[in-house]
Coordinates of C-alpha atoms and ligand atoms in Angstrom, one line a residue:
Chain A
M1 CA 62.5 133.0 -108.5
T2 CA 58.8 133.5 -108.9
F3 CA 58.3 130.6 -106.6
A4 CA 60.5 132.1 -103.9
V5 CA 58.8 135.5 -104.1
A6 CA 55.3 133.9 -104.0
T7 CA 56.3 131.8 -100.9
L8 CA 57.7 134.8 -99.2
V9 CA 54.6 136.9 -99.8
V10 CA 52.2 134.2 -98.7
S11 CA 54.3 133.4 -95.6
V12 CA 54.5 137.0 -94.5
A13 CA 50.7 137.4 -95.0
V14 CA 50.2 134.2 -92.8
L15 CA 52.5 135.6 -90.1
L16 CA 50.6 138.9 -90.0
A17 CA 47.2 137.2 -89.9
A18 CA 48.2 134.5 -87.4
G19 CA 47.0 136.6 -84.4
R20 CA 43.5 135.7 -85.3
L21 CA 44.1 132.0 -85.2
P22 CA 43.5 129.9 -82.0
K23 CA 46.6 129.4 -79.8
G24 CA 46.9 125.7 -80.7
A25 CA 47.0 126.4 -84.4
Q26 CA 49.5 129.3 -83.9
N27 CA 51.9 126.8 -82.4
W28 CA 52.0 125.1 -85.8
V29 CA 51.3 127.9 -88.3
L30 CA 53.9 130.4 -87.0
P31 CA 57.0 128.2 -87.1
I32 CA 56.0 126.8 -90.5
A33 CA 55.6 130.3 -91.9
V34 CA 59.0 131.3 -90.6
A35 CA 60.5 128.1 -92.0
A36 CA 58.9 128.9 -95.4
I37 CA 60.3 132.4 -95.3
L38 CA 63.8 131.0 -94.6
V39 CA 63.5 128.5 -97.4
A40 CA 62.3 131.2 -99.8
M41 CA 65.2 133.4 -98.9
W42 CA 67.6 130.5 -99.4
D43 CA 66.1 129.8 -102.8
A44 CA 66.3 133.5 -103.7
A45 CA 69.9 133.7 -102.6
C46 CA 70.8 130.8 -104.8
V47 CA 69.2 132.4 -107.8
L48 CA 70.6 135.8 -107.2
T49 CA 74.2 134.7 -106.7
G50 CA 74.0 132.1 -109.5
T51 CA 76.0 129.6 -107.4
E52 CA 77.2 126.5 -109.1
V53 CA 78.2 124.6 -105.9
F54 CA 75.7 125.5 -103.2
P55 CA 72.4 123.5 -103.6
S56 CA 69.0 125.2 -103.9
P57 CA 66.1 123.8 -101.7
L58 CA 64.9 121.8 -104.7
D59 CA 68.4 120.3 -105.3
T60 CA 68.4 119.4 -101.6
V61 CA 65.1 117.6 -101.9
L62 CA 66.3 115.7 -104.9
A63 CA 69.5 114.8 -103.1
F64 CA 67.4 113.5 -100.3
G65 CA 65.6 111.2 -102.8
E66 CA 68.9 110.1 -104.2
L67 CA 70.2 109.2 -100.7
I68 CA 67.1 107.2 -99.9
E69 CA 67.2 105.4 -103.3
S70 CA 70.9 104.5 -102.9
Q71 CA 70.1 103.0 -99.5
R72 CA 73.1 104.7 -98.0
L73 CA 71.0 106.9 -95.8
W74 CA 69.4 104.0 -94.0
G75 CA 72.8 102.3 -93.3
D76 CA 74.5 105.5 -92.2
A77 CA 71.6 106.7 -90.0
T78 CA 71.4 103.4 -88.2
A79 CA 75.2 103.3 -87.8
S80 CA 75.0 106.7 -86.0
L81 CA 71.9 105.7 -84.0
F82 CA 73.5 102.4 -83.0
R83 CA 76.5 104.1 -81.5
V84 CA 74.5 106.7 -79.7
T85 CA 72.0 104.2 -78.3
W86 CA 74.6 101.9 -76.9
G87 CA 77.0 104.5 -75.7
F88 CA 74.1 106.4 -74.1
L89 CA 72.6 103.3 -72.4
L90 CA 76.0 102.2 -71.1
A91 CA 76.6 105.7 -69.7
T92 CA 73.1 105.7 -68.1
G93 CA 73.7 102.3 -66.6
V94 CA 77.0 103.3 -65.1
G95 CA 76.5 107.1 -64.5
V96 CA 73.1 107.0 -62.7
P97 CA 74.1 104.4 -60.0
L98 CA 77.5 106.0 -59.6
G99 CA 76.0 109.5 -59.3
L100 CA 73.5 108.2 -56.7
V101 CA 76.2 106.7 -54.5
V102 CA 78.7 109.6 -54.9
G103 CA 76.0 112.2 -54.3
W104 CA 74.7 110.4 -51.2
S105 CA 78.0 109.5 -49.5
T106 CA 79.9 112.6 -48.5
R107 CA 83.2 110.7 -48.3
T108 CA 82.9 109.2 -51.7
F109 CA 81.9 112.6 -53.0
R110 CA 85.1 114.1 -51.5
A111 CA 87.2 111.4 -53.1
L112 CA 85.7 111.2 -56.6
N113 CA 84.2 114.6 -57.3
P114 CA 87.6 116.4 -58.1
I115 CA 88.5 113.6 -60.5
I116 CA 85.2 113.7 -62.2
Q117 CA 85.3 117.5 -62.5
G118 CA 88.8 117.3 -63.8
L119 CA 88.0 114.8 -66.6
R120 CA 84.7 116.5 -67.5
P121 CA 86.1 119.5 -69.4
I122 CA 88.1 117.3 -71.8
S123 CA 86.1 117.3 -75.1
P124 CA 85.1 113.9 -76.2
I125 CA 86.5 114.8 -79.6
A126 CA 90.0 114.9 -77.9
W127 CA 89.5 111.3 -77.0
I128 CA 89.2 110.2 -80.6
P129 CA 92.8 109.1 -81.1
I130 CA 92.7 107.0 -78.0
A131 CA 89.3 105.6 -78.9
I132 CA 90.7 104.4 -82.2
L133 CA 93.8 103.1 -80.6
W134 CA 91.8 101.0 -78.2
F135 CA 88.8 100.0 -80.3
G136 CA 90.0 100.4 -83.9
I137 CA 87.9 102.3 -86.5
G138 CA 84.3 101.3 -86.1
D139 CA 81.4 100.9 -83.8
G140 CA 83.5 100.2 -80.7
A141 CA 85.2 103.5 -80.9
G142 CA 81.9 105.3 -81.6
V143 CA 80.2 103.7 -78.6
F144 CA 83.1 104.5 -76.4
L145 CA 83.1 108.1 -77.4
I146 CA 79.4 108.4 -76.9
F147 CA 79.7 106.7 -73.5
L148 CA 82.3 109.3 -72.5
S149 CA 80.3 112.3 -73.7
S150 CA 77.1 111.1 -72.0
F151 CA 78.7 109.7 -68.8
F152 CA 79.8 113.1 -67.4
P153 CA 76.6 115.0 -67.8
I154 CA 74.7 112.0 -66.4
T155 CA 76.9 111.4 -63.4
V156 CA 77.3 115.0 -62.5
G157 CA 73.6 115.7 -62.9
T158 CA 72.7 112.7 -60.8
M159 CA 75.2 113.7 -58.1
A160 CA 73.7 117.2 -58.0
A161 CA 70.2 115.9 -57.9
V162 CA 71.0 113.7 -54.9
R163 CA 72.7 116.5 -53.1
N164 CA 69.6 118.6 -53.6
I165 CA 67.3 116.2 -51.8
S166 CA 65.4 118.3 -49.2
L167 CA 66.3 117.8 -45.6
V168 CA 62.6 117.3 -44.8
H169 CA 62.4 114.3 -47.1
Q170 CA 65.6 112.8 -45.7
R171 CA 64.2 113.3 -42.2
S172 CA 60.9 111.8 -43.1
A173 CA 62.7 108.7 -44.3
M174 CA 64.8 108.5 -41.1
N175 CA 61.7 109.0 -39.0
F176 CA 60.0 106.0 -40.6
G177 CA 63.1 103.9 -40.4
V178 CA 63.8 103.8 -44.1
Q179 CA 67.5 102.9 -44.6
G180 CA 70.0 101.0 -46.7
L181 CA 69.0 99.9 -50.2
E182 CA 65.4 100.7 -49.4
L183 CA 66.4 104.3 -48.8
F184 CA 67.7 104.4 -52.3
R185 CA 64.7 102.8 -53.9
R186 CA 62.1 104.7 -51.9
V187 CA 63.6 108.1 -51.4
V188 CA 67.0 108.9 -53.0
L189 CA 66.2 107.7 -56.5
P190 CA 62.7 109.0 -56.8
A191 CA 63.7 112.4 -55.3
A192 CA 66.5 112.7 -57.8
L193 CA 64.6 111.3 -60.8
P194 CA 63.3 114.6 -62.3
Q195 CA 66.7 116.1 -62.4
I196 CA 68.3 112.8 -63.5
I197 CA 65.9 112.8 -66.5
T198 CA 66.9 116.4 -67.3
S199 CA 70.6 115.3 -67.3
L200 CA 69.7 112.3 -69.5
R201 CA 68.1 114.8 -71.9
I202 CA 71.2 117.0 -72.0
A203 CA 73.5 114.0 -72.4
L204 CA 71.5 112.6 -75.3
G205 CA 71.7 116.0 -77.0
V206 CA 75.4 116.2 -76.5
A207 CA 75.8 112.6 -77.7
W208 CA 74.1 113.4 -81.0
L209 CA 76.4 116.4 -81.5
V210 CA 79.5 114.4 -80.7
I211 CA 78.7 111.3 -82.9
V212 CA 78.6 113.4 -86.1
A213 CA 81.9 115.1 -85.3
A214 CA 83.4 111.8 -84.4
E215 CA 82.3 110.1 -87.6
M216 CA 83.7 113.0 -89.6
V217 CA 87.1 112.6 -88.1
G218 CA 87.6 109.0 -87.3
M219 CA 85.0 106.6 -88.8
E220 CA 84.0 105.1 -92.1
T221 CA 80.2 104.9 -91.6
G222 CA 77.5 107.1 -90.1
L223 CA 75.9 110.4 -91.0
G224 CA 79.1 112.4 -90.1
Y225 CA 81.1 110.2 -92.5
L226 CA 78.4 110.6 -95.1
I227 CA 78.8 114.4 -95.0
N228 CA 82.6 114.1 -95.4
D229 CA 82.3 111.5 -98.1
A230 CA 79.8 113.6 -100.1
R231 CA 82.1 116.6 -100.1
N232 CA 85.2 114.6 -100.9
A233 CA 83.5 112.6 -103.7
G234 CA 83.0 115.6 -106.1
S235 CA 81.8 118.4 -103.9
R236 CA 78.3 117.1 -103.6
Y237 CA 77.0 119.9 -101.4
D238 CA 73.4 118.9 -102.1
L239 CA 74.1 115.6 -100.3
V240 CA 75.9 117.5 -97.5
V241 CA 72.9 119.8 -96.9
A242 CA 70.4 117.0 -97.1
T243 CA 72.3 115.0 -94.5
M244 CA 72.6 118.0 -92.2
I245 CA 68.8 118.5 -92.3
L246 CA 68.3 114.8 -91.6
I247 CA 70.7 115.1 -88.6
G248 CA 68.6 118.0 -87.3
L249 CA 65.4 116.0 -87.7
I250 CA 66.7 113.0 -85.9
G251 CA 68.0 115.2 -83.1
I252 CA 64.5 116.6 -82.7
L253 CA 63.1 113.1 -82.7
L254 CA 65.5 111.9 -80.0
D255 CA 64.7 114.9 -77.8
F256 CA 61.0 114.3 -78.3
L257 CA 61.3 110.7 -77.3
I258 CA 63.4 111.3 -74.1
R259 CA 61.0 114.1 -73.1
R260 CA 58.3 111.6 -72.8
L261 CA 60.0 110.4 -69.6
E262 CA 59.0 113.7 -68.0
R263 CA 55.4 112.9 -68.2
F264 CA 55.3 110.0 -65.6
D265 CA 53.3 110.7 -62.5
E266 CA 56.3 109.9 -60.4
V267 CA 58.4 112.8 -61.8
R268 CA 55.9 115.4 -62.9
W269 CA 56.2 117.2 -59.6
G270 CA 59.8 118.0 -60.4
Y271 CA 58.9 120.1 -63.5
S272 CA 55.6 121.8 -62.7
Q273 CA 56.5 123.5 -59.5
R274 CA 59.2 126.0 -58.7
Chain B
M1 CA 62.2 125.1 -12.9
S2 CA 60.8 121.6 -13.2
V3 CA 57.1 121.8 -13.9
P4 CA 55.0 119.0 -12.6
S5 CA 52.9 117.3 -15.3
R6 CA 49.3 118.2 -15.5
S7 CA 47.8 114.8 -15.8
G8 CA 48.9 111.2 -16.5
D9 CA 52.4 109.9 -16.2
P10 CA 55.4 111.9 -17.5
K11 CA 55.9 111.0 -21.1
V12 CA 58.4 113.4 -22.7
V13 CA 60.9 114.9 -20.3
F14 CA 63.4 117.7 -21.1
E15 CA 66.2 118.1 -18.6
G16 CA 68.5 121.1 -18.8
V17 CA 68.4 121.0 -22.6
S18 CA 70.8 123.6 -24.3
K19 CA 71.8 123.9 -27.8
V20 CA 74.7 125.8 -29.3
F21 CA 75.1 126.0 -33.1
D22 CA 78.3 126.8 -34.8
K23 CA 77.4 129.7 -37.1
K24 CA 80.4 130.5 -39.4
G25 CA 82.8 129.8 -36.5
E26 CA 80.8 131.8 -34.0
P27 CA 79.0 129.9 -31.3
L28 CA 75.2 130.7 -31.4
Q29 CA 73.3 129.8 -28.3
V30 CA 69.8 128.8 -29.4
L31 CA 68.4 127.1 -26.4
Q32 CA 69.3 127.5 -22.8
D33 CA 68.5 125.1 -20.0
V34 CA 65.1 124.0 -21.0
D35 CA 63.3 121.9 -18.4
L36 CA 59.8 120.6 -19.2
T37 CA 57.8 117.6 -18.5
V38 CA 55.0 116.6 -20.9
A39 CA 52.4 114.2 -19.6
E40 CA 51.2 111.1 -21.5
G41 CA 48.3 112.1 -23.7
E42 CA 48.8 115.8 -23.2
F43 CA 48.5 118.5 -25.9
V44 CA 51.2 121.0 -25.4
C45 CA 51.9 124.1 -27.5
L46 CA 55.4 125.6 -27.7
L47 CA 54.9 129.3 -28.4
G48 CA 57.5 131.9 -29.1
P49 CA 58.8 134.4 -31.5
S50 CA 60.4 133.3 -34.7
G51 CA 64.0 132.2 -34.3
C52 CA 63.8 131.5 -30.6
G53 CA 64.6 127.8 -31.1
K54 CA 61.2 126.1 -31.1
S55 CA 62.0 124.0 -34.1
T56 CA 65.4 123.2 -32.7
L57 CA 63.9 121.9 -29.5
L58 CA 61.4 119.8 -31.4
N59 CA 64.1 118.4 -33.6
I60 CA 66.0 117.4 -30.5
A61 CA 63.0 115.7 -29.1
G62 CA 62.4 114.0 -32.4
G63 CA 66.0 112.7 -32.4
F64 CA 67.1 114.7 -35.5
E65 CA 69.5 116.9 -33.5
R66 CA 71.5 116.2 -30.4
P67 CA 71.5 118.7 -27.5
T68 CA 74.8 120.4 -26.6
D69 CA 73.8 119.9 -23.0
G70 CA 71.1 118.1 -21.1
R71 CA 68.9 115.3 -22.4
V72 CA 65.4 114.4 -23.6
S73 CA 63.9 111.2 -22.5
I74 CA 60.7 109.5 -23.5
D75 CA 59.2 106.8 -21.1
G76 CA 62.4 107.2 -19.2
E77 CA 64.7 106.3 -22.1
E78 CA 67.0 108.9 -23.6
V79 CA 66.3 110.0 -27.2
T80 CA 69.3 109.3 -29.4
G81 CA 67.7 109.2 -32.8
P82 CA 64.4 109.2 -34.7
N83 CA 61.9 106.5 -33.9
P84 CA 59.0 105.3 -36.0
K85 CA 56.7 105.4 -32.9
R86 CA 57.2 109.1 -32.6
V87 CA 56.3 110.9 -35.7
F88 CA 57.3 114.4 -36.9
V89 CA 54.9 116.5 -38.9
F90 CA 57.0 119.1 -40.7
Q91 CA 56.6 122.8 -41.2
E92 CA 57.2 122.4 -45.0
Y93 CA 55.6 119.4 -46.6
G94 CA 57.4 116.3 -45.6
I95 CA 55.3 113.9 -47.7
F96 CA 56.9 112.6 -50.9
P97 CA 55.7 114.3 -54.0
W98 CA 56.7 111.3 -56.1
A99 CA 54.3 109.0 -54.4
S100 CA 50.5 108.8 -54.4
V101 CA 48.5 109.6 -51.3
W102 CA 48.2 105.9 -50.6
D103 CA 51.9 105.2 -51.0
N104 CA 52.8 108.1 -48.8
V105 CA 50.5 107.0 -46.0
V106 CA 51.6 103.4 -46.1
L107 CA 55.3 104.4 -45.5
G108 CA 55.3 103.8 -41.7
V109 CA 53.5 100.4 -42.0
R110 CA 55.1 99.1 -45.2
D111 CA 56.4 96.0 -43.5
R112 CA 53.1 94.9 -42.1
S113 CA 51.0 92.2 -43.7
K114 CA 49.0 93.2 -46.8
E115 CA 45.8 92.9 -44.8
D116 CA 47.0 95.2 -42.0
R117 CA 48.4 97.7 -44.5
H118 CA 45.0 98.1 -46.2
R119 CA 43.0 98.2 -43.0
I120 CA 45.3 100.8 -41.4
V121 CA 45.8 103.0 -44.4
D122 CA 42.1 103.0 -45.3
E123 CA 41.2 103.8 -41.7
V124 CA 43.6 106.8 -41.3
I125 CA 42.7 108.2 -44.8
E126 CA 39.1 108.1 -43.8
L127 CA 40.0 109.7 -40.5
V128 CA 41.6 112.7 -42.1
G129 CA 38.9 113.0 -44.7
L130 CA 40.8 112.0 -47.8
K131 CA 38.7 109.1 -48.9
G132 CA 38.6 109.0 -52.7
F133 CA 42.0 110.7 -53.1
E134 CA 44.2 107.6 -52.5
R135 CA 45.6 107.5 -56.0
A136 CA 46.1 111.3 -56.3
Y137 CA 49.6 112.8 -56.2
P138 CA 50.5 115.6 -53.8
M139 CA 50.9 118.1 -56.6
E140 CA 47.2 117.6 -57.4
L141 CA 46.1 118.5 -53.9
S142 CA 45.6 121.8 -52.1
G143 CA 47.9 122.8 -49.2
G144 CA 45.4 121.8 -46.7
M145 CA 44.9 118.3 -48.2
K146 CA 48.7 117.8 -48.3
Q147 CA 48.9 118.5 -44.6
R148 CA 46.1 116.0 -44.1
V149 CA 48.2 113.4 -45.9
E150 CA 51.1 114.2 -43.7
V151 CA 48.9 113.8 -40.6
A152 CA 47.5 110.5 -42.0
R153 CA 51.0 109.2 -42.6
A154 CA 51.8 110.0 -39.0
L155 CA 48.7 108.4 -37.6
A156 CA 49.2 105.2 -39.5
V157 CA 51.9 104.1 -37.2
S158 CA 49.7 104.8 -34.1
P159 CA 52.4 107.0 -32.7
D160 CA 52.5 107.6 -29.0
V161 CA 54.0 111.1 -29.5
I162 CA 53.4 113.4 -32.4
Y163 CA 55.6 116.4 -33.0
M164 CA 54.1 119.2 -35.1
D165 CA 56.3 122.1 -36.3
E166 CA 53.9 124.9 -37.4
P167 CA 52.1 122.3 -39.5
F168 CA 49.4 124.7 -40.6
G169 CA 51.6 127.8 -41.0
A170 CA 51.4 127.8 -44.8
L171 CA 47.7 127.5 -45.0
D172 CA 44.9 130.1 -45.3
S173 CA 43.2 131.0 -42.1
L174 CA 39.9 129.1 -42.8
T175 CA 41.7 125.9 -43.7
R176 CA 43.8 126.4 -40.6
L177 CA 40.7 126.6 -38.4
T178 CA 39.2 123.5 -39.9
L179 CA 42.4 121.5 -39.6
R180 CA 42.8 122.6 -35.9
S181 CA 39.4 121.3 -35.0
E182 CA 40.0 118.1 -36.9
L183 CA 43.3 117.6 -35.1
L184 CA 41.5 118.0 -31.8
R185 CA 38.9 115.4 -32.8
I186 CA 41.7 113.0 -33.7
W187 CA 43.6 113.8 -30.5
N188 CA 40.4 113.0 -28.6
E189 CA 39.8 109.8 -30.5
R190 CA 43.4 108.4 -30.2
N191 CA 44.9 110.5 -27.5
P192 CA 48.6 110.7 -28.5
T193 CA 50.9 113.1 -26.7
I194 CA 51.2 116.1 -29.0
L195 CA 54.0 118.7 -28.9
F196 CA 52.8 121.5 -31.3
V197 CA 55.1 124.4 -32.2
T198 CA 53.5 127.7 -33.2
H199 CA 54.1 131.4 -33.1
D200 CA 50.4 132.1 -33.3
V201 CA 48.8 133.0 -29.9
D202 CA 45.3 132.1 -31.1
E203 CA 46.4 128.7 -32.4
A204 CA 48.0 127.9 -29.1
M205 CA 44.9 129.0 -27.2
Q206 CA 42.6 127.0 -29.4
L207 CA 44.6 123.7 -29.2
A208 CA 46.7 123.4 -26.1
E209 CA 46.0 122.2 -22.6
R210 CA 49.2 124.0 -21.6
V211 CA 51.1 126.7 -23.5
V212 CA 54.9 126.8 -23.0
V213 CA 56.0 130.3 -23.8
F214 CA 59.6 130.9 -24.9
S215 CA 61.6 134.0 -24.6
A216 CA 63.5 135.3 -27.6
R217 CA 67.0 133.9 -28.3
P218 CA 68.5 132.2 -26.5
G219 CA 65.3 130.3 -26.1
R220 CA 64.3 129.9 -22.5
I221 CA 61.0 129.0 -21.0
A222 CA 59.4 132.3 -19.9
D223 CA 56.4 130.7 -18.3
I224 CA 53.9 127.9 -18.8
V225 CA 50.3 128.9 -19.0
E226 CA 47.4 126.5 -18.5
V227 CA 44.4 126.8 -20.7
D228 CA 41.9 125.2 -18.4
M229 CA 38.9 125.4 -20.7
P230 CA 37.0 122.4 -22.1
H231 CA 36.6 122.0 -25.9
P232 CA 34.8 123.5 -27.8
R233 CA 36.3 126.7 -26.5
D234 CA 34.4 129.9 -26.4
I235 CA 36.8 132.4 -27.9
G236 CA 34.6 135.2 -26.8
S237 CA 34.6 134.3 -23.1
P238 CA 36.4 136.4 -20.4
E239 CA 38.6 133.5 -19.4
Y240 CA 39.8 133.1 -23.0
G241 CA 40.6 136.8 -23.1
R242 CA 42.4 136.7 -19.8
V243 CA 44.7 133.8 -20.8
K244 CA 45.4 135.5 -24.2
N245 CA 46.4 138.7 -22.5
R246 CA 48.7 136.7 -20.3
L247 CA 50.4 135.1 -23.4
Y248 CA 50.8 138.4 -25.1
E249 CA 52.3 139.9 -22.0
L250 CA 54.8 137.0 -21.8
L251 CA 55.7 137.5 -25.4
G252 CA 56.3 141.1 -24.7
V253 CA 54.0 142.5 -27.3
T254 CA 51.0 144.7 -26.9
H255 CA 47.6 143.2 -27.5
M256 CA 45.8 146.4 -28.0
I257 CA 46.2 148.2 -31.3
Ligands
LIG301 N1 71.6 123.7 -38.3 C1 71.8 125.0 -37.8 N2 73.0 125.6 -37.9 C2 73.1 126.9 -37.4 N3 72.1 127.6 -36.9 C3 70.9 127.1 -36.9 C4 70.6 125.8 -37.3 N4 69.3 125.5 -37.1 C5 68.8 126.6 -36.6 N5 69.7 127.6 -36.4 C6 69.5 128.9 -35.9 O1 68.9 128.7 -34.6 C7 68.0 129.7 -34.4 C8 66.7 129.1 -34.0 O2 66.1 128.4 -35.1 P1 64.7 127.6 -35.0 O3 64.8 126.6 -34.0 O4 64.4 127.2 -36.4 O5 63.7 128.8 -34.5 P2 62.2 128.8 -34.6 O6 61.6 127.5 -35.0 O7 61.7 129.2 -33.2 O8 61.8 129.9 -35.5 C9 67.9 130.6 -35.6 O9 68.6 131.7 -35.4 C10 68.5 129.7 -36.7 O10 69.2 130.5 -37.6
LIG302 MG1 60.6 126.9 -36.7

């Protein structure tokens, strides 16, 4: 309790004094101070309520150590990441070319857009029974579900990006005789790329949400399964919370990695202006 | 009203060009019966109020739109689509923001031999004063430099006709003046036929050999005014003032405030 109070006092003091720090340092100091306050309040709440089930911050750290030691963490995290990676890559490989073609050709758009829009609102979670029916319990079903959940944002985002290509750029291409495949390579794809990358980013975020839910419902490995398993095997809420935090951290890491795509010279124009 | 060309052979010929757009089901007549002959190597400005159909006329000449009536021909051949020998310089930036200056300029000559490509691109980049910026991206350039890239991209294909649709409209007035005089220098050096759209009387006066004045919608040619003054033009001369008054009069606006 004294620890919680001390942390709280120090963090609030830091927050109040942070205005004097340079901007760059504030970007780090402010969120860390807020996080410290939240952890202190969490700790205080555990002490004040005298809970037997809900873990304190310290319990959570210890649980984290236990997970690492038992080697389960590594296996479950890679299982989740494996499904997300392959499902996402497959969805990108299919969704981007499809989106380019459907976005560019008005007739294909008319034919396919209503169907895509009709399938899109179906939650990937609703597909779980069918995924298991087709692929059994395991990676296949996971990859399939992630494929589905990434495919729609990627395809729809790419389609919209292509349909947004400015008339001036289309006419420039026509004027200089750029057509056919070359048109896609030189104009359609690069013009749409910034918005495609944004849709990839959204899709990856969704994929990471979906895989945890899918593993909780219909799989026997992965971080989602780990959460379920920890609760079922003796209400180990310390393991549950530790896993949740890890899921959050991996999510941040994935977003950080995919955002690096936004830095290439070929796409920076799409984010800095307008 | 077929106007004889001022010098050289007829290059771009408009015959009875009309354009009607469909605006939410209502027909909108934008151009009515435009006849105009532009001579080879001539610099012509199309001057008129906003919305009178100048861009539409230029787009028809460039092959991006089809006339509802009449025809445009170049060297006696009817225009049915865009052609890399006739390049359009757009009102908004038509260069590709995802490509470097060099990659933008090479667009029109991308199928030439490597040697040709380098010779041509280096030459036109030098011509528009962008040497040293080959690897830069458009977002790193000022508005004036972007328009230079666009002009360089057009010049790379050695076009015989250049269409310019208010190309300097978005620039500050000093940059505009500089680019106008550079355009005149390039025109003197290479002598393409230039059709230049503007709504700025001074711009037309400074650039054109002939100014084609349009009436408000539906766009019709009100009159064609010769600016028979050698470059560099003295914008303080009585002759300049006289022609300018005439242009304002045709546009139906007062020039004394
Ligand atoms: N594709 C189009 N469809 C319908 N109306 C159009 C289209 N293009 C231009 N217009 C209309 O035609 C008129 C003339 O436009 P424009 O040629 O751009 O004029 P200007 O370049 O002289 O300002 C405007 O009223 C504009 O709204
Ligand atoms: Mg216009």
